[in-house]
Short mmCIF file of C-alpha atoms in Angstrom, two decimals:
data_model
loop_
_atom_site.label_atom_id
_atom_site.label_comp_id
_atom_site.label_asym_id
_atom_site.label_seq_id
_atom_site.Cartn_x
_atom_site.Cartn_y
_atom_site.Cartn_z
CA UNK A 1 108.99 179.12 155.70
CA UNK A 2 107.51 176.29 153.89
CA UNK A 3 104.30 178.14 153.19
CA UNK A 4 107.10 180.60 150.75
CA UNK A 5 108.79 177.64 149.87
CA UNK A 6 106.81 174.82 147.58
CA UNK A 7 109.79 173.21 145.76
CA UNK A 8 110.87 172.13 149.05
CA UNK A 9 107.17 170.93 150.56
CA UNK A 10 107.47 169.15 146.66
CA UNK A 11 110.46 167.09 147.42
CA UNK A 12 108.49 165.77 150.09
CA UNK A 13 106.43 163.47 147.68
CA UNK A 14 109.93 161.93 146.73
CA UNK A 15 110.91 158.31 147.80
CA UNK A 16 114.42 160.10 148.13
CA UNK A 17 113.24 162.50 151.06
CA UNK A 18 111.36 159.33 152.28
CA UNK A 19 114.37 157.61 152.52
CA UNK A 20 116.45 160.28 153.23
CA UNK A 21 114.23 161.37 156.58
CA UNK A 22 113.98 157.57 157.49
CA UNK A 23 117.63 157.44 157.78
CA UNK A 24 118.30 160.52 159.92
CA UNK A 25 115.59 159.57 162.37
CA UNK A 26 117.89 155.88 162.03
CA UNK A 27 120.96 157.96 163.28
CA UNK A 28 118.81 159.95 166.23
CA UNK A 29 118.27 156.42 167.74
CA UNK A 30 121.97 155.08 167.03
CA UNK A 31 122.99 158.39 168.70
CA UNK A 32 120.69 157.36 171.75
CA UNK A 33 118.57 160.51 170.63
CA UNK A 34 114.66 159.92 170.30
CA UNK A 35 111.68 160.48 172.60
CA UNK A 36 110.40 156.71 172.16
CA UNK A 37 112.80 153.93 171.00
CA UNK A 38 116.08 152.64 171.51
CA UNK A 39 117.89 151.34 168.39
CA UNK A 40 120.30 148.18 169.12
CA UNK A 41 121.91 147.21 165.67
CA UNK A 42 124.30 144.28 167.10
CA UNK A 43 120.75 142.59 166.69
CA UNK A 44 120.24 143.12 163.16
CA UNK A 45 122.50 140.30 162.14
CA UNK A 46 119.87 137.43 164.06
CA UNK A 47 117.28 139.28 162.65
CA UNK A 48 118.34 138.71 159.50
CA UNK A 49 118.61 135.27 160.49
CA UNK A 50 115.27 135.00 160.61
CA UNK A 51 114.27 136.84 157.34
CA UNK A 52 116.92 133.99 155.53
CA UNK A 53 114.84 131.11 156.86
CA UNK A 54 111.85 132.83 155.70
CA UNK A 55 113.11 133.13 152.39
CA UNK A 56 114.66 129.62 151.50
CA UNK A 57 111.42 128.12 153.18
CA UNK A 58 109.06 130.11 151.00
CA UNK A 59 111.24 130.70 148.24
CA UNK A 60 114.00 128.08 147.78
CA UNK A 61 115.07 128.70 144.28
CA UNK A 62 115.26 132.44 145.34
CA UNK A 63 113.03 133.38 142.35
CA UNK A 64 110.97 135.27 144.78
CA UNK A 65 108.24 138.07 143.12
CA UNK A 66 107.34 141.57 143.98
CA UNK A 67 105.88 142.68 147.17
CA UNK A 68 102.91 143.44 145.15
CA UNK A 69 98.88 143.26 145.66
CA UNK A 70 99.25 140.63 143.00
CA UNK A 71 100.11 137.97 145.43
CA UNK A 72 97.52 138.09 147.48
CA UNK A 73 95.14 137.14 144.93
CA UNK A 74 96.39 133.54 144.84
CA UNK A 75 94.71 131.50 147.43
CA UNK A 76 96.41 128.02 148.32
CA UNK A 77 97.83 128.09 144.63
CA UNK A 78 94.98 129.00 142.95
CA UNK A 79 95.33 132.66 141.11
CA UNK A 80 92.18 134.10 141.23
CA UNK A 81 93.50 137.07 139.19
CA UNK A 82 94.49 134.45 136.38
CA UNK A 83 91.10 132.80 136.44
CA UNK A 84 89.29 136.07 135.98
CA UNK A 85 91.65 137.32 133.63
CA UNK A 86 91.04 134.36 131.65
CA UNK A 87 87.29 134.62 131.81
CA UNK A 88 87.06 137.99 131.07
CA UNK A 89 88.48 137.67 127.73
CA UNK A 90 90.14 141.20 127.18
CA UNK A 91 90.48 142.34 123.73
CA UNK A 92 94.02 143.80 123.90
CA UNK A 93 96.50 144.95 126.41
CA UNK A 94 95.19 148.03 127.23
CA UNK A 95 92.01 146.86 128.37
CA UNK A 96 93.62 143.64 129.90
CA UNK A 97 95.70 146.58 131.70
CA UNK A 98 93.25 149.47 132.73
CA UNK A 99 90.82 146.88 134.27
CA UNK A 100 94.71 145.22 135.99
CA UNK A 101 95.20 149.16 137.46
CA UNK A 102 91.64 149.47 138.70
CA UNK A 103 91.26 146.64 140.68
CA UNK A 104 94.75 147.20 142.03
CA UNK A 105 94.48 150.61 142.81
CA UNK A 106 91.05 149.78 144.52
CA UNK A 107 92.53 146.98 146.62
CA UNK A 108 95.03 148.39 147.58
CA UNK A 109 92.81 151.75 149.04
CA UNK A 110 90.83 148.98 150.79
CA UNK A 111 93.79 147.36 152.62
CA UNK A 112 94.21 149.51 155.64
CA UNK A 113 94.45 147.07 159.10
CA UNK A 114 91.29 144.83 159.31
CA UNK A 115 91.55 144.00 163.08
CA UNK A 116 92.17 140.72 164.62
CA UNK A 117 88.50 139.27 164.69
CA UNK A 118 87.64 140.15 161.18
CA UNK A 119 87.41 137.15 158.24
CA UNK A 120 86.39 136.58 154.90
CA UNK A 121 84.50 133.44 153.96
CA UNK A 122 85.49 132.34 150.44
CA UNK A 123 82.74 131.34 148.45
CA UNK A 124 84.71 128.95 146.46
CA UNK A 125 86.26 127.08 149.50
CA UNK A 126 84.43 127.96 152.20
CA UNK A 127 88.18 128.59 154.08
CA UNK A 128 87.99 132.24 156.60
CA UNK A 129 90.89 134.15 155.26
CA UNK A 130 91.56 137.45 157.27
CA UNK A 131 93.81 140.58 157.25
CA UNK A 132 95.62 141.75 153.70
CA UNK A 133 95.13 137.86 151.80
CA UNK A 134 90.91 138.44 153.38
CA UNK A 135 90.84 141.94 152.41
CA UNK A 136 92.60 141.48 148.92
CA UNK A 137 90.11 138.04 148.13
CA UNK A 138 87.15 140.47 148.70
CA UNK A 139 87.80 143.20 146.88
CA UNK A 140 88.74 140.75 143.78
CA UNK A 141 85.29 139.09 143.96
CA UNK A 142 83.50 142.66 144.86
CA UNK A 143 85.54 143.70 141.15
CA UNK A 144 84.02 140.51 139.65
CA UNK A 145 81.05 141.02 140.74
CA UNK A 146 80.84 144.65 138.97
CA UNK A 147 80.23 146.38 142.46
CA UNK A 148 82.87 149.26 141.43
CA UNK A 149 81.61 149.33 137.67
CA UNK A 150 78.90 151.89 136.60
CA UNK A 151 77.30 149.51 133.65
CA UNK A 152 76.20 146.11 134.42
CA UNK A 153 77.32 145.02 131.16
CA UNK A 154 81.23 145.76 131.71
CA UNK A 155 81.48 144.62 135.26
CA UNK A 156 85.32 144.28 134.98
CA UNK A 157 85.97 147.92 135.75
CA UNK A 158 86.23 150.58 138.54
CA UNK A 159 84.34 153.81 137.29
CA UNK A 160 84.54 157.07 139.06
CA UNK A 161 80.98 158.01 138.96
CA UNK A 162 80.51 154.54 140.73
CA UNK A 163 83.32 154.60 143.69
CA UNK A 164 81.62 158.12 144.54
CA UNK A 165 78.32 156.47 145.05
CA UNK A 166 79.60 153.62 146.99
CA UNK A 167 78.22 153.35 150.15
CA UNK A 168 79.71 151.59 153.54
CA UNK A 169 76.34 149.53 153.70
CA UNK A 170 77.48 148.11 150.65
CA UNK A 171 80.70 147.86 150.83
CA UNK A 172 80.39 146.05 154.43
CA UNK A 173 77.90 143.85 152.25
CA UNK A 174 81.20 142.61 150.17
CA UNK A 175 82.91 142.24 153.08
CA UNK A 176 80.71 139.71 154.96
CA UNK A 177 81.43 142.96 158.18
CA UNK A 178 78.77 142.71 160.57
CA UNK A 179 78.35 143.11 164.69
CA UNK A 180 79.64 139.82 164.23
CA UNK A 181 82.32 139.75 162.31
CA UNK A 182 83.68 143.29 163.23
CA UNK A 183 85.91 145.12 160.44
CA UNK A 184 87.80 148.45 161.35
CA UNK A 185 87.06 151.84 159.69
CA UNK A 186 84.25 150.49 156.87
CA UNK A 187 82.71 154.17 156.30
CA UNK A 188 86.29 155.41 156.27
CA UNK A 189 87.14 152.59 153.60
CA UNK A 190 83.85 153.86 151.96
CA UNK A 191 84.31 157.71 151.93
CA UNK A 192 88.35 156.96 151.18
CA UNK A 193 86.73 155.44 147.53
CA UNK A 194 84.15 157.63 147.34
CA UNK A 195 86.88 160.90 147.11
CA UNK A 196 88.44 158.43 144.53
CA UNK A 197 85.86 159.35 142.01
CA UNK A 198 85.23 162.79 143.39
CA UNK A 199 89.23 163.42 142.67
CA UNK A 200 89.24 161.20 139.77
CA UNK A 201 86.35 163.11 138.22
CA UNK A 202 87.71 166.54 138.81
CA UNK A 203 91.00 165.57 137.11
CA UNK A 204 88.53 164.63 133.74
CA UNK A 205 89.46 160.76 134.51
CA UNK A 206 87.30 158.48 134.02
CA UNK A 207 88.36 155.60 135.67
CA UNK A 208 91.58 154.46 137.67
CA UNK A 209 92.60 152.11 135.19
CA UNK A 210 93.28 155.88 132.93
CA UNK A 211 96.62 155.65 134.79
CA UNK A 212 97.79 152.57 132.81
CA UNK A 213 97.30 154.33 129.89
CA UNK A 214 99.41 157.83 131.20
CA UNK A 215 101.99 155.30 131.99
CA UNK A 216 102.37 153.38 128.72
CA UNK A 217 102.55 156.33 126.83
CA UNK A 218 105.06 158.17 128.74
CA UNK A 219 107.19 155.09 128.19
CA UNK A 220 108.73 156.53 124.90
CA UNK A 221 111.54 153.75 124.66
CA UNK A 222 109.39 151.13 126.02
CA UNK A 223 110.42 151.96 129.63
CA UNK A 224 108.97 154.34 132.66
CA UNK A 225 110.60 155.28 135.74
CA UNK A 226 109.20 153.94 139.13
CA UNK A 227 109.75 157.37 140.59
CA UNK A 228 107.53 158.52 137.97
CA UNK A 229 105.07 156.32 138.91
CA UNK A 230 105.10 157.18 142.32
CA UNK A 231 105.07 161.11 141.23
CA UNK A 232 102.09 160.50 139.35
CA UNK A 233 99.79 158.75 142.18
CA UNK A 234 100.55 161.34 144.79
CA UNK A 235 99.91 163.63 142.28
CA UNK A 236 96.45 161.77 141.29
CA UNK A 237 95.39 160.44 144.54
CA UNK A 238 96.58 163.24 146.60
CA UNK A 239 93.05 164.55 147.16
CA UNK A 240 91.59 161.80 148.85
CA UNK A 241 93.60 161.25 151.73
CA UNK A 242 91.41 162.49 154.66
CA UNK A 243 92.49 165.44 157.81
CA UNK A 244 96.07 165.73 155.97
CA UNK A 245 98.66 168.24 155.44
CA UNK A 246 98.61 170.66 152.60
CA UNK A 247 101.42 172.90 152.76
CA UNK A 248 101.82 175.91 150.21
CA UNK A 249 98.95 174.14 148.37
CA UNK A 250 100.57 170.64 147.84
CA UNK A 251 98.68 167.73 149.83
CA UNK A 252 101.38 165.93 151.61
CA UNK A 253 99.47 162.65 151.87
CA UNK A 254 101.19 160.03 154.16
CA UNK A 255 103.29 162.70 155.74
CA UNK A 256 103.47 163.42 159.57
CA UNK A 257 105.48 165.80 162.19
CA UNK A 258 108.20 164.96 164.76
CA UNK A 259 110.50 167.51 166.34
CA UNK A 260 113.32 165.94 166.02
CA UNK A 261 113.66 165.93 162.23
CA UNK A 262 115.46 168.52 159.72
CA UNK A 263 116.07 171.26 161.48
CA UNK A 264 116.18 174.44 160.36
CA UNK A 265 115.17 173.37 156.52
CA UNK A 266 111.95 174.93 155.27
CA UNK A 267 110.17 171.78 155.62
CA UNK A 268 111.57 171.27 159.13
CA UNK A 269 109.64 168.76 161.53
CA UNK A 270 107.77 166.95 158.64
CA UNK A 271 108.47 163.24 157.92
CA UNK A 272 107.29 161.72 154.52
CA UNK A 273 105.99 157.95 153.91
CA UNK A 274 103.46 157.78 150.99
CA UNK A 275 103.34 153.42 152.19
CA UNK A 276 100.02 153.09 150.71
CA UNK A 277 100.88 154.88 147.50
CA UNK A 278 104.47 152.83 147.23
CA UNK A 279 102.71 149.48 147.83
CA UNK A 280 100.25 151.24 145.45
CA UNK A 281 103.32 151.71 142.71
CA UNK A 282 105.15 148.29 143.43
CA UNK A 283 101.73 146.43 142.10
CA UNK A 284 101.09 148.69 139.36
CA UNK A 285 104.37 147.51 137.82
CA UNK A 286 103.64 144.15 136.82
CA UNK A 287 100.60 144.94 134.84
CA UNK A 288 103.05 147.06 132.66
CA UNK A 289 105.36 144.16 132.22
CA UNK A 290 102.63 142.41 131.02
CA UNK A 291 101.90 144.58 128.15
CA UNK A 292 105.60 144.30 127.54
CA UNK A 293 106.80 148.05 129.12
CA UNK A 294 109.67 148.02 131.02
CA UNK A 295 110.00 149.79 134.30
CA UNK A 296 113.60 151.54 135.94
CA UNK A 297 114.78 152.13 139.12
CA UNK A 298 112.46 150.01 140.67
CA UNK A 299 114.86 150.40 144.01
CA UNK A 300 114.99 154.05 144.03
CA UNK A 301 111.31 153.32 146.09
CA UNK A 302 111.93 152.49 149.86
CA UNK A 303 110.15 149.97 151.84
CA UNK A 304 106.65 150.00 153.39
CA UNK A 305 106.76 151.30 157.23
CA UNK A 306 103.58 149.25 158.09
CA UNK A 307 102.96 146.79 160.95
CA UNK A 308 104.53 143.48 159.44
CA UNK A 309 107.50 145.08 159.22
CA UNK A 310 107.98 147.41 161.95
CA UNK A 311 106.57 144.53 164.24
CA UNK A 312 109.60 142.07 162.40
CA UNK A 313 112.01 144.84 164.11
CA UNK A 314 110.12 145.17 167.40
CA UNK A 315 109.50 142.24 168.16
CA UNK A 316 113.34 140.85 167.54
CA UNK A 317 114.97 143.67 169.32
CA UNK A 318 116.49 145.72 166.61
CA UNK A 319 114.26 148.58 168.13
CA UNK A 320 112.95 148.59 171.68
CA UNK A 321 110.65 151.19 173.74
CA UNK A 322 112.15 152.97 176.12
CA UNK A 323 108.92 153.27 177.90
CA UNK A 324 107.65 149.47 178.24
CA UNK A 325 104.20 150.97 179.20
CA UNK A 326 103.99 151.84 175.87
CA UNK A 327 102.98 148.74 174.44
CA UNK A 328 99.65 148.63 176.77
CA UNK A 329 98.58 152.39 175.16
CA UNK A 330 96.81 152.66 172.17
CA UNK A 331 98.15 155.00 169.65
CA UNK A 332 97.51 158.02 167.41
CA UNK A 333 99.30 157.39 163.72
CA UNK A 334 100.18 161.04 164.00
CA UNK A 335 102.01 160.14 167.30
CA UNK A 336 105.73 160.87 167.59
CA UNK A 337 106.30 156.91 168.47
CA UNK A 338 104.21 155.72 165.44
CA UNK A 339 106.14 158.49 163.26
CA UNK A 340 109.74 156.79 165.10
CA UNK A 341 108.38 153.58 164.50
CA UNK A 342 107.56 153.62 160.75
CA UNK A 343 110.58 156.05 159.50
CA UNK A 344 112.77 153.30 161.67
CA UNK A 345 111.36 150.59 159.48
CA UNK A 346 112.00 152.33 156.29
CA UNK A 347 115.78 152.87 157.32
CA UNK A 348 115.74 149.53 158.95
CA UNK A 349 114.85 147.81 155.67
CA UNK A 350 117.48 149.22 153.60
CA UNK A 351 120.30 147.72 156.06
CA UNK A 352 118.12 144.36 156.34
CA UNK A 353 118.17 144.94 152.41
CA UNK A 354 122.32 144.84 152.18
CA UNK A 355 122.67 142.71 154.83
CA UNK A 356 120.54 139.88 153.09
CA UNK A 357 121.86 140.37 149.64
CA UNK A 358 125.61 140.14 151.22
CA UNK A 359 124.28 136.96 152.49
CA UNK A 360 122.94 135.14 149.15
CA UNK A 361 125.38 136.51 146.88
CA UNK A 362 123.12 138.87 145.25
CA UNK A 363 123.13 142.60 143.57
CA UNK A 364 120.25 145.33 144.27
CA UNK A 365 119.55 144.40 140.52
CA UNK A 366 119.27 140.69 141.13
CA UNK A 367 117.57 141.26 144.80
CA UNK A 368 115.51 144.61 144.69
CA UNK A 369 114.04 145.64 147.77
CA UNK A 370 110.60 144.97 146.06
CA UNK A 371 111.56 141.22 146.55
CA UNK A 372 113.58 141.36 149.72
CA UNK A 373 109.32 142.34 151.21
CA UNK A 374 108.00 140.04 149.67
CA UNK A 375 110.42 136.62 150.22
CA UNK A 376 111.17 138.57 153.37
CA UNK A 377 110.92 141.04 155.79
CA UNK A 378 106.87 141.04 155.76
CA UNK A 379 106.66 137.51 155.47
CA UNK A 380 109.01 136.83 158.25
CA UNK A 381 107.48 139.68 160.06
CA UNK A 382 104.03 137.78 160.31
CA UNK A 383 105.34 134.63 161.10
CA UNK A 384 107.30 136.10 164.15
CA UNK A 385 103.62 138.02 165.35
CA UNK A 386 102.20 134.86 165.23
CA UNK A 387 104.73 132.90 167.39
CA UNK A 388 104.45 136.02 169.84
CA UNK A 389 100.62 136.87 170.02
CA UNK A 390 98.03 134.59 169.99
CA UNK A 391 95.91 136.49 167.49
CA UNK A 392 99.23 137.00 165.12
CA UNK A 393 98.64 141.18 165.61
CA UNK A 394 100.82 143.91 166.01
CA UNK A 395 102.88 144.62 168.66
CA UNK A 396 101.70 147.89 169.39
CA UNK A 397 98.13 148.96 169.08
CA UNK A 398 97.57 151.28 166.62
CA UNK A 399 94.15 153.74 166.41
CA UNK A 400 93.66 153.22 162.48
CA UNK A 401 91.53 155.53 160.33
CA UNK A 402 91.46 153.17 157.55
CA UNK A 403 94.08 154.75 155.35
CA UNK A 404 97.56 154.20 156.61
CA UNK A 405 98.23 150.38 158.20
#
């Protein structure tokens, strides 16, 4: 039926049907109902326990930022992003934004799960950073250093003709990856940029950064919508995304199958995410608010079912596996537990959301979700990994091609 029915495969690049899906798989596991988890939500409350601490230790005047790529560009205070701003003198906004959108959208692409052993030596310090803050700190100075530019003179830039020559020698080059320093899925990093540019090129764009520009001049009134956004990276980026659905010729991205899920609709079985093209959309706010555009319904986009926060609700018993066993198996992201675990998250994080806010005497407007990740469930999520496993990992082991965690 879907194949007849492409409004409805459509909807599934939504945050709505995100959410929406995300919260009926919530109400399978209150009813007792799915294959892999059991959902306990008298443990939500000490959960959110936890969160608070994380918040008024990181955050204490509450004046807490986006969960955005943005942040992890600033290393022990220093914002590397502001330095190289500075340095790179732009001559206006647009360009100040465009080369803002390409190193985002880049570094973001790049940020699938490193592994445990991998680090990044800065140059500056000398300090071994690993996972997102490594992976973010390398693609900045790979950006500086022109690696995703096609003329040496303009090395502030991410061209397409460039990111679909890159290579995975190189870019293992710019991320120190060796047989010593092991990184996961390099070549799929690699070919993931290289059908940038291919997809880029074939929609007559020259460069990433040609999405700030789409944006600021669909904000008529000096706003854009955040599902908007979103709409328009599926729509560009949808290409890339390797061994995916395409259903009645729309490529469904970060979208995966359970059984359980809408049945009888025409897009029965299918459960949307899109958490690398969210995160994607939360950072390429703030470079909009820099040139002074306004962006709306920043909330109406759900939170990021990745392994800092599914592991925050693992690992304090909001969820549990019914099959213990489970947690010694690795496992396929197209798995019906990793599809239960990540649309649990989403649904989880809205309640964490209200719960919190409740708490601090906050509206959605005052608290978006944007912030309650960032101050917040991911944070808190990380510190609890560490305090659990040695190496600070997730709680389950996931078999990553590069492109979703």
């Amino acid at each position: 039926m879907a194949d007849r029915n492409p409004e409805a495969v459509r909807a599934l690049l939504k945050p709505a049907t995100v959410r929406a899906r995300a919260h009926e798989m919530l109400q399978l596991g209150l009813a007792g109902r799915l294959l892999h988890f059991n959902v306990h939500p008298e443990r939500l409350e000490a959960c959110a326990d936890d969160v608070l601490e994380t918040i008024r230790a990181n955050y204490p005047t509450l004046e807490i930022p986006f969960h955005a790529r943005w942040r992890h560009f600033v290393l022990a205070g220093d914002d590397r992003w502001a330095r190289l701003d500075a340095e790179a003198c732009f001559t206006d906004a647009g360009g100040r934004g465009r080369a803002a959108y390409d190193l985002a959208i880049v570094s973001v692409l790049l940020d699938a799960g490193a592994g445990p052993d991998w680090r990044y030596r800065d140059p500056q310090t000398g300090r071994e950073i690993g996972r997102s803050e490594g992976l973010a700190l390398a693609s900045l100075d790979m950006f500086a250093a022109g690696l995703f530019s096609a003329d040496p003179a303009d090395p502030h830039r991410a061209d397409a003709s460039a990111l679909r020559r890159l290579d995975g020698v190189g870019l293992a080059a710019g991320f120190q990856a060796g047989p010593g320093n092991p990184l996961l899925a390099v070549e799929g990093r690699a070919a993931l940029l290289n059908r940038l540019g291919e997809e880029l090129e074939r929609q007559g764009m020259a460069r990433p950064g040609d999405l700030f520009d789409r944006f600021a001049g669909a904000a008529e009134t000096g706003t854009v919508r955040a599902g908007y956004m979103l709409g328009e990276v599926l729509t560009t980026l949808g290409g890339i995304w390797p061994s995916r659905l395409t259903i009645a010729g729309v490529p469904l991205g970060d979208t995966w199958r359970h059984p359980l899920i809408a049945p009888g609709e025409p897009t029965a079985g299918l459960v949307p995410f899109h958490k690398l093209s969210q995160w994607l959309t939360y950072s390429l706010i703030e470079p909009l608010q820099w040139a002074g555009i306004s962006v709306a319904d920043i909330d109406g986009l759900t939170g990021l079912p990745e392994y800092r926060n599914g592991g925050l609700f693992l690992d304090s018993g909001v969820i549990a596996l019914k099959d213990e066993a489970d947690r010694a198996r690795a496992h396929e992201v197209s798995s019906p537990l990793v599809v239960e675990w990540r649309a649990l998250t989403v649904a989880l994080l809205d309640e964490i959301a209200t719960l919190i806010r409740s708490r601090l005497g906050r509206t959605r407007e005052e608290l978006p979700l944007a912030k309650v990740l960032e101050g917040g469930t991911w944070a808190a999520g990380r510190r609890i990994a560490r305090e659990k496993r040695v190496d600070g990992g997730p709680p389950l082991a996931i078999v990553s091609d590069g492109t979703v965690f």
